[in-house]
Short mmCIF file of C-alpha atoms in Angstrom, two decimals:
data_model
loop_
_atom_site.label_atom_id
_atom_site.label_comp_id
_atom_site.label_asym_id
_atom_site.label_seq_id
_atom_site.Cartn_x
_atom_site.Cartn_y
_atom_site.Cartn_z
CA MET R 1 39.43 128.58 128.88
CA GLU R 2 37.02 129.54 131.65
CA ARG R 3 38.48 126.83 133.91
CA CYS R 4 41.93 128.41 133.58
CA ILE R 5 40.56 131.92 134.16
CA LYS R 6 38.67 130.76 137.22
CA ALA R 7 41.82 129.19 138.67
CA ILE R 8 43.77 132.44 138.18
CA LEU R 9 40.99 134.59 139.61
CA SER R 10 40.83 132.36 142.70
CA ILE R 11 44.43 133.14 143.64
CA VAL R 12 43.42 136.36 145.44
CA PRO R 13 40.15 138.19 146.23
CA PHE R 14 40.17 140.83 143.50
CA LYS R 15 38.54 143.85 145.09
CA THR R 16 39.74 143.48 148.67
CA PHE R 17 43.28 142.41 147.80
CA LEU R 18 44.22 144.42 144.72
CA LEU R 19 42.34 147.69 145.22
CA ASN R 20 43.48 148.04 148.81
CA ARG R 21 47.19 147.98 147.97
CA ASP R 22 48.96 151.22 148.94
CA CYS R 23 50.38 151.62 145.42
CA VAL R 24 46.79 151.78 144.11
CA LYS R 25 45.27 153.99 146.80
CA GLU R 26 48.09 156.54 146.60
CA HIS R 27 47.56 157.24 142.88
CA LYS R 28 44.15 158.59 141.87
CA LEU R 29 44.42 157.61 138.19
CA TYR R 30 45.47 154.04 138.97
CA GLN R 31 42.72 153.68 141.53
CA THR R 32 39.97 155.02 139.23
CA VAL R 33 40.87 152.93 136.19
CA LEU R 34 41.53 149.76 138.17
CA SER R 35 38.24 150.04 140.02
CA ILE R 36 36.38 150.14 136.68
CA ILE R 37 38.38 147.24 135.25
CA VAL R 38 38.23 145.00 138.31
CA GLU R 39 34.50 145.36 138.97
CA PRO R 40 33.33 143.01 136.16
CA LEU R 41 35.93 140.40 137.14
CA ALA R 42 34.78 140.41 140.75
CA ASN R 43 31.24 139.71 139.48
CA GLU R 44 32.26 136.65 137.42
CA LEU R 45 32.45 138.13 133.96
CA THR R 46 31.73 135.61 131.19
CA THR R 47 33.33 135.30 127.77
CA ASP R 48 30.00 136.38 126.23
CA ALA R 49 30.45 139.97 127.45
CA VAL R 50 32.43 140.90 124.35
CA LYS R 51 32.08 144.69 124.54
CA THR R 52 33.07 144.92 128.21
CA ILE R 53 36.04 142.63 127.67
CA SER R 54 37.42 144.49 124.64
CA THR R 55 36.90 147.92 126.24
CA ASN R 56 38.56 146.96 129.51
CA LEU R 57 41.43 145.21 127.73
CA ILE R 58 42.20 148.52 125.98
CA LYS R 59 42.00 150.42 129.29
CA VAL R 60 44.31 148.04 131.15
CA GLY R 61 46.67 148.04 128.14
CA VAL R 62 46.97 151.83 128.18
CA LEU R 63 47.64 151.91 131.91
CA TYR R 64 50.08 149.00 131.59
CA ASP R 65 52.03 150.84 128.87
CA THR R 66 52.07 154.01 130.98
CA VAL R 67 53.63 152.24 133.96
CA TYR R 68 55.98 150.25 131.70
CA ASN R 69 57.34 153.50 130.29
CA ARG R 70 57.78 154.92 133.79
CA LEU R 71 59.82 151.86 134.73
CA HIS R 72 62.14 152.58 131.80
CA THR R 73 62.65 156.26 132.57
CA GLY R 74 65.88 157.11 134.40
CA GLN R 75 68.05 154.61 136.26
CA TRP R 76 66.52 151.30 137.31
CA ASN R 77 67.66 151.57 140.93
CA ALA R 78 65.76 154.85 141.21
CA VAL R 79 62.38 153.35 140.22
CA ALA R 80 59.91 153.48 143.10
CA THR R 81 58.84 150.14 144.54
CA SER R 82 55.22 151.28 144.28
CA GLU R 83 55.56 151.63 140.48
CA ARG R 84 56.95 148.11 140.20
CA GLU R 85 54.18 146.73 142.39
CA MET R 86 51.62 148.52 140.23
CA PHE R 87 53.16 146.87 137.18
CA THR R 88 52.70 143.48 138.83
CA ILE R 89 49.02 144.18 139.51
CA LEU R 90 48.39 145.43 135.98
CA THR R 91 50.16 142.40 134.55
CA TYR R 92 47.88 140.10 136.53
CA VAL R 93 44.73 141.93 135.41
CA ARG R 94 45.92 142.12 131.81
CA ILE R 95 46.53 138.36 131.77
CA VAL R 96 42.93 137.70 132.84
CA TYR R 97 41.50 140.00 130.15
CA THR R 98 43.87 138.55 127.53
CA LEU R 99 42.48 135.09 128.26
CA TYR R 100 38.89 136.34 128.12
CA ALA R 101 39.42 138.20 124.83
CA SER R 102 41.32 135.64 122.77
CA ASN R 103 39.79 133.34 120.18
CA SER R 104 42.88 131.11 120.14
CA TYR R 105 43.22 129.18 123.38
CA GLU R 106 46.85 128.08 122.99
CA ASP R 107 48.05 131.48 121.74
CA ALA R 108 46.31 133.21 124.65
CA ILE R 109 48.04 130.93 127.16
CA LYS R 110 51.45 131.55 125.56
CA ASP R 111 50.90 135.32 125.45
CA SER R 112 49.85 135.27 129.10
CA ILE R 113 52.92 133.27 130.16
CA TYR R 114 55.10 135.88 128.44
CA LEU R 115 53.28 138.68 130.27
CA ALA R 116 53.74 136.88 133.59
CA ASP R 117 57.48 136.42 133.01
CA LEU R 118 57.93 140.05 132.03
CA GLY R 119 56.01 141.03 135.17
CA LEU R 120 58.25 138.82 137.31
CA MET R 121 61.37 140.46 135.86
CA LEU R 122 60.20 144.09 136.01
CA GLY R 123 57.58 144.12 138.73
CA CYS R 124 57.77 143.77 142.48
CA PRO R 125 56.82 140.45 144.13
CA ILE R 126 53.40 140.43 145.80
CA GLY R 127 53.43 137.67 148.37
CA ILE R 128 50.43 135.36 148.70
CA GLU R 129 49.66 132.01 150.28
CA CYS R 130 48.43 129.22 148.04
CA LYS R 131 47.53 125.81 149.49
CA ASN R 132 49.33 126.79 152.70
CA VAL R 133 52.55 127.54 150.78
CA ALA R 134 54.05 131.03 150.57
CA THR R 135 54.47 132.11 146.96
CA ASP R 136 54.09 135.14 144.68
CA LEU R 137 51.08 136.37 142.69
CA LEU R 138 52.67 136.13 139.23
CA THR R 139 54.68 133.00 140.03
CA GLU R 140 51.47 131.17 140.89
CA THR R 141 49.71 132.64 137.84
CA ALA R 142 52.51 131.47 135.53
CA SER R 143 52.47 128.01 137.11
CA ILE R 144 48.73 127.64 136.42
CA LEU R 145 49.22 128.77 132.82
CA THR R 146 52.18 126.44 132.26
CA ILE R 147 50.25 123.42 133.52
CA GLU R 148 47.27 124.40 131.37
CA LEU R 149 49.49 124.68 128.29
CA ALA R 150 51.13 121.31 128.96
CA ASN R 151 47.70 119.67 129.20
CA SER R 152 46.39 121.22 126.01
CA ALA R 153 49.32 121.69 123.63
CA LYS R 154 50.16 119.26 120.84
CA GLN R 155 52.87 116.74 121.67
CA GLU R 156 56.22 117.98 120.34
CA PRO R 157 58.73 115.46 118.97
CA PRO R 158 61.30 114.56 121.65
CA VAL R 159 64.73 116.15 121.58
CA LYS R 160 68.00 114.41 122.36
CA ARG R 161 69.04 113.80 125.94
CA ILE R 162 72.39 115.27 126.89
CA LYS R 163 74.91 112.41 126.79
CA LEU R 164 76.68 112.54 130.14
CA ASP R 165 79.05 109.67 129.33
CA ASP R 166 80.26 111.43 126.18
CA ILE R 167 80.85 114.64 128.15
CA THR R 168 82.83 112.79 130.83
CA ALA R 169 84.99 110.99 128.27
CA GLU R 170 85.76 114.21 126.38
CA ILE R 171 86.69 116.10 129.56
CA ASN R 172 88.93 113.26 130.75
CA LEU R 173 90.83 113.39 127.46
CA THR R 174 91.31 117.15 127.30
CA GLU R 175 91.67 118.29 130.91
CA ASN R 176 94.36 117.66 133.49
CA LYS R 177 92.97 115.75 136.47
CA SER R 178 95.11 117.67 138.95
CA ASN R 179 93.29 119.75 141.52
CA ASP R 180 94.88 122.62 143.43
CA VAL R 181 92.27 122.83 146.22
CA PRO R 182 91.34 120.29 148.92
CA ILE R 183 88.71 117.65 148.15
CA MET R 184 86.33 116.74 150.99
CA GLU R 185 83.95 113.78 150.91
CA CYS R 186 80.63 114.86 152.42
CA PRO R 187 82.19 116.73 155.38
CA SER R 188 80.26 117.25 158.60
CA LEU R 189 78.87 120.70 159.36
CA GLU R 190 81.53 121.18 162.01
CA CYS R 191 84.32 120.12 159.66
CA PHE R 192 83.10 122.44 156.89
CA GLY R 193 82.77 125.29 159.38
CA THR R 194 86.25 124.98 160.87
CA ARG R 195 88.20 124.03 157.72
CA CYS R 196 86.39 126.13 155.09
CA TYR R 197 83.86 128.73 156.24
CA ASP R 198 85.73 130.12 159.27
CA THR R 199 89.13 130.11 157.56
CA LYS R 200 87.73 131.23 154.17
CA GLN R 201 89.51 128.46 152.30
CA PRO R 202 88.06 127.00 149.07
CA ALA R 203 87.35 123.28 148.76
CA VAL R 204 85.64 120.78 146.47
CA LEU R 205 82.83 118.97 148.28
CA LYS R 206 81.65 115.56 147.09
CA GLY R 207 78.55 113.56 147.90
CA ILE R 208 76.30 116.43 149.03
CA ILE R 209 73.99 116.84 146.01
CA ASP R 210 73.77 113.21 144.85
CA GLY R 211 70.20 112.98 146.13
CA TRP R 212 68.88 115.97 144.19
CA PRO R 213 66.14 115.03 141.69
CA ALA R 214 67.89 117.51 139.37
CA MET R 215 70.79 115.08 139.02
CA GLU R 216 68.54 112.62 137.19
CA ARG R 217 66.14 115.04 135.50
CA TRP R 218 67.95 118.08 134.15
CA HIS R 219 70.11 116.38 131.52
CA ASP R 220 66.84 115.27 129.93
CA SER R 221 66.04 118.24 127.71
CA ASN R 222 62.48 116.97 127.26
CA TYR R 223 61.88 117.39 130.98
CA LEU R 224 63.25 120.95 130.93
CA LEU R 225 61.12 121.79 127.90
CA LYS R 226 58.01 120.39 129.56
CA VAL R 227 58.33 122.44 132.75
CA ALA R 228 59.97 125.59 131.32
CA GLY R 229 59.88 125.54 127.52
CA GLU R 230 57.41 128.40 127.10
CA ARG R 231 58.95 130.62 129.78
CA THR R 232 60.86 133.78 128.88
CA VAL R 233 64.35 134.21 130.34
CA PRO R 234 67.18 136.78 130.02
CA ILE R 235 70.09 135.44 127.98
CA GLU R 236 73.61 136.89 127.82
CA ILE R 237 75.06 137.04 124.31
CA GLY R 238 78.80 137.35 123.70
CA SER R 239 82.13 136.02 124.88
CA GLN R 240 81.88 137.40 128.45
CA TYR R 241 80.17 140.24 130.31
CA SER R 242 83.29 142.44 130.42
CA SER R 243 83.73 142.41 126.62
CA ASP R 244 82.52 144.96 124.07
CA ASP R 245 80.54 142.31 122.19
CA TRP R 246 78.39 141.46 125.21
CA SER R 247 74.63 142.07 125.23
CA GLN R 248 71.43 140.64 126.66
CA LYS R 249 68.11 139.64 125.16
CA LEU R 250 64.92 137.90 126.21
CA MET R 251 64.35 134.44 124.75
CA LYS R 252 61.90 131.61 125.14
CA PHE R 253 63.62 128.93 127.20
CA ARG R 254 62.71 126.43 124.47
CA ASP R 255 64.54 128.42 121.79
CA PHE R 256 67.60 128.88 123.97
CA LEU R 257 67.76 125.19 124.89
CA GLU R 258 67.30 123.93 121.35
CA GLN R 259 69.76 126.40 119.81
CA SER R 260 72.50 126.33 122.43
CA ILE R 261 72.31 123.10 124.45
CA CYS R 262 70.63 120.36 122.41
CA CYS R 263 72.25 120.99 119.04
CA GLU R 264 75.40 119.20 117.94
CA PRO R 265 78.61 121.31 118.16
CA SER R 266 78.98 121.34 114.37
CA GLU R 267 75.48 122.75 114.02
CA SER R 268 76.13 125.83 116.14
CA ALA R 269 79.86 126.46 115.80
CA GLY R 270 80.71 129.69 114.05
CA LYS R 271 77.11 130.70 113.42
CA GLN R 272 76.49 132.89 116.43
CA PRO R 273 78.22 134.14 119.61
CA PRO R 274 77.80 132.10 122.81
CA ALA R 275 74.46 132.38 124.59
CA TYR R 276 74.37 131.97 128.38
CA LEU R 277 71.58 131.88 130.92
CA ALA R 278 73.71 133.34 133.70
CA GLN R 279 73.06 134.47 137.26
CA HIS R 280 69.30 134.22 136.80
CA ASP R 281 66.63 133.74 139.50
CA LEU R 282 65.23 130.78 137.56
CA PHE R 283 64.07 128.96 140.66
CA ASP R 284 61.96 131.84 141.92
CA GLN R 285 60.46 132.05 138.44
CA ILE R 286 59.79 128.30 138.06
CA PRO R 287 59.02 126.55 141.39
CA VAL R 288 58.96 123.12 139.71
CA LEU R 289 62.71 123.43 139.11
CA ARG R 290 63.23 124.76 142.64
CA ALA R 291 61.69 121.53 143.95
CA ASP R 292 64.43 119.56 142.14
CA ILE R 293 67.19 120.96 144.38
CA ALA R 294 67.73 121.46 148.12
CA ILE R 295 69.69 124.01 150.13
CA PRO R 296 72.85 122.31 151.41
CA ASP R 297 72.96 122.02 155.19
CA TYR R 298 76.23 123.96 155.33
CA ILE R 299 74.35 127.13 154.41
CA GLY R 300 71.58 126.85 156.99
CA ARG R 301 74.01 127.22 159.87
CA THR R 302 74.50 130.90 158.98
CA ASP R 303 71.89 131.98 156.43
CA ALA R 304 68.26 130.82 156.19
CA GLN R 305 67.62 132.53 152.84
CA PRO R 306 70.50 132.17 150.38
CA ARG R 307 70.28 133.70 146.91
CA ILE R 308 69.95 130.84 144.42
CA LYS R 309 71.10 131.42 140.83
CA ALA R 310 71.03 129.31 137.66
CA TRP R 311 73.88 129.01 135.14
CA LEU R 312 73.04 127.10 131.94
CA GLY R 313 75.00 127.28 128.73
CA PRO R 314 76.98 125.51 126.00
CA LYS R 315 80.67 124.70 125.92
CA GLY R 316 82.81 127.84 125.89
CA THR R 317 80.79 130.22 128.05
CA VAL R 318 83.03 132.29 130.32
CA SER R 319 82.68 134.32 133.49
CA PRO R 320 85.89 136.41 133.62
CA LEU R 321 88.05 136.57 136.72
CA HIS R 322 85.98 138.38 139.35
CA THR R 323 85.02 138.45 143.02
CA ASP R 324 81.75 138.26 144.92
CA PRO R 325 81.11 139.75 148.37
CA CYS R 326 79.48 136.63 149.88
CA HIS R 327 80.10 132.93 150.35
CA ASN R 328 79.26 130.70 147.38
CA LEU R 329 78.52 127.01 146.89
CA LEU R 330 78.72 126.30 143.16
CA CYS R 331 76.94 123.00 142.44
CA GLN R 332 77.58 121.21 139.14
CA VAL R 333 74.45 119.34 138.03
CA PHE R 334 75.77 118.26 134.64
CA GLY R 335 78.77 119.07 132.48
CA ALA R 336 82.13 120.34 133.67
CA LYS R 337 83.77 123.69 134.28
CA LEU R 338 87.34 124.89 134.47
CA ILE R 339 87.76 127.06 137.58
CA ILE R 340 90.79 129.26 138.27
CA LEU R 341 91.01 130.87 141.72
CA ALA R 342 93.21 133.56 143.26
CA ARG R 343 93.41 134.90 146.80
CA PRO R 344 91.91 138.24 147.88
CA GLU R 345 95.39 139.34 148.91
CA ASP R 346 96.38 139.38 145.23
CA THR R 347 93.74 141.94 144.24
CA GLU R 348 96.19 144.73 143.36
CA ARG R 349 98.20 142.33 141.18
CA LEU R 350 95.10 141.35 139.21
CA TYR R 351 94.36 144.80 137.74
CA PRO R 352 90.66 145.32 138.51
CA HIS R 353 88.77 147.54 136.08
CA ASP R 354 88.59 151.20 137.10
CA HIS R 355 84.89 151.67 136.28
CA PHE R 356 82.68 151.17 139.34
CA ILE R 357 80.42 148.72 137.50
CA LEU R 358 83.34 146.39 136.78
CA ASN R 359 85.61 147.08 139.74
CA ASN R 360 85.08 143.51 141.00
CA THR R 361 86.35 142.15 137.65
CA SER R 362 89.96 141.70 136.57
CA GLN R 363 91.35 142.87 133.24
CA VAL R 364 93.52 139.74 133.20
CA ASP R 365 92.57 136.66 131.18
CA ALA R 366 93.27 134.09 133.89
CA ARG R 367 93.63 131.24 131.42
CA ARG R 368 96.11 133.09 129.17
CA PRO R 369 97.68 135.96 131.17
CA ASP R 370 99.43 138.68 129.18
CA TYR R 371 102.51 139.18 131.37
CA ASP R 372 103.83 142.02 129.25
CA ARG R 373 100.68 144.07 129.74
CA PHE R 374 100.08 142.93 133.34
CA PRO R 375 103.54 142.18 134.80
CA LEU R 376 102.39 141.93 138.44
CA VAL R 377 100.40 138.82 137.55
CA ARG R 378 103.68 136.88 137.57
CA ASP R 379 103.56 137.02 141.38
CA VAL R 380 100.00 135.66 141.67
CA ARG R 381 99.45 132.07 142.76
CA PHE R 382 96.54 130.63 140.74
CA TYR R 383 94.62 127.55 141.86
CA ARG R 384 93.15 125.42 139.05
CA LEU R 385 90.53 122.69 139.13
CA THR R 386 87.91 121.00 136.96
CA LEU R 387 84.49 120.94 138.58
CA ARG R 388 82.60 117.85 137.43
CA ARG R 389 79.06 116.51 137.61
CA GLY R 390 77.89 116.06 141.21
CA GLU R 391 80.71 118.15 142.71
CA VAL R 392 80.35 121.38 144.68
CA LEU R 393 82.96 124.13 144.95
CA TYR R 394 83.01 126.34 148.02
CA ILE R 395 84.23 129.82 147.02
CA PRO R 396 84.86 132.13 150.01
CA PRO R 397 84.03 135.86 149.87
CA LYS R 398 86.39 138.07 147.85
CA TRP R 399 88.24 135.12 146.31
CA TRP R 400 88.85 135.74 142.62
CA HIS R 401 87.37 133.11 140.30
CA TYR R 402 87.38 132.51 136.56
CA VAL R 403 84.80 130.03 135.24
CA GLU R 404 84.72 128.41 131.78
CA SER R 405 82.32 125.70 130.61
CA LEU R 406 84.17 122.73 129.12
CA SER R 407 80.93 121.20 127.84
CA PRO R 408 77.19 121.93 127.93
CA SER R 409 76.73 122.75 131.59
CA PHE R 410 74.07 123.41 134.22
CA SER R 411 75.19 124.80 137.57
CA VAL R 412 73.40 126.16 140.63
CA SER R 413 75.05 128.69 142.91
CA PHE R 414 74.02 129.48 146.47
CA TRP R 415 75.21 132.88 147.67
CA PHE R 416 75.03 133.17 151.43
CA GLU R 417 76.28 135.14 154.40
#
């Protein structure tokens, strides 16, 4: 246990780094309590100091709960950055005291990983440099904890690998092989720029992600469980985000994977609504998975820092017809997806929702349009394609797109300017 604590404490110099943050100095209560809590840690507290550990764990817990409640008061976009940064600091300190206080090594590691993930979702990133690599305080903390858990936990029985050949055969039987958008085999940067990016025309790109380690690793559920099984992720529950039955909940990645991806269709059908890890910053959260992919060269010509999102779910997950304001490369690592596109010029014929939260989303079911309810849809030209393993779809800004998983599926999207 002390080895793990020492590794986490070595990430940053406690007193000089944490106590000198503006979010601490600007709030007298935070500064006073943190100074008391941090002092023993800076002086190499040992697990024998039971009274100090238990007292300070209570203090940091009270302050943590206070800031947590402040984060959940009012609208999220109105929460001050300083409050979120304070939550990050308190999460880090609470993790250290949780490890010191626990009598169960494995349980303490798991509890601390959960705290780190909650801090990553609610807090504000605090940039650090570790081994000459730029990273984030809680990302590095979670990585240390995950490695420690993998080295100490009991070996779990292996789960089934996702059978790519079976998926391919099933898709070939059920889906039309026609494709309404151009297919380009590993185009040059100049070709992509002139034929796609500059003209804002969609295309399927082949041969550009074949070298990703993810292509060989991610369909092995045992690999995903090893590097991410204990992590907590936000999961969408329901048919699609524009429906009344839609909700979100936090789940252990292990539970989500075993319940929604690894199980046989007959085991899960009819028991529960679809669960979808959608539009999540998984690769910021888990750098090991980020190392399995690479930013396509086509993006670097215009944007050095694309937003990278993960999309993992079972057959039947749907993103309704909607638009995004930026360019998108949707990369299919395994599985297949039905994509239906429509031009920006057809926006008025696609009946966007009136509410500002959903005004980029159509009321029309692109796969089964109701022409009586939405008569103008008759004049819309839809473009259909099946995106398969190893293929990349370029979606220009403002193009409407409907996405449905035809099998268990893992995709990565790069949003860029």
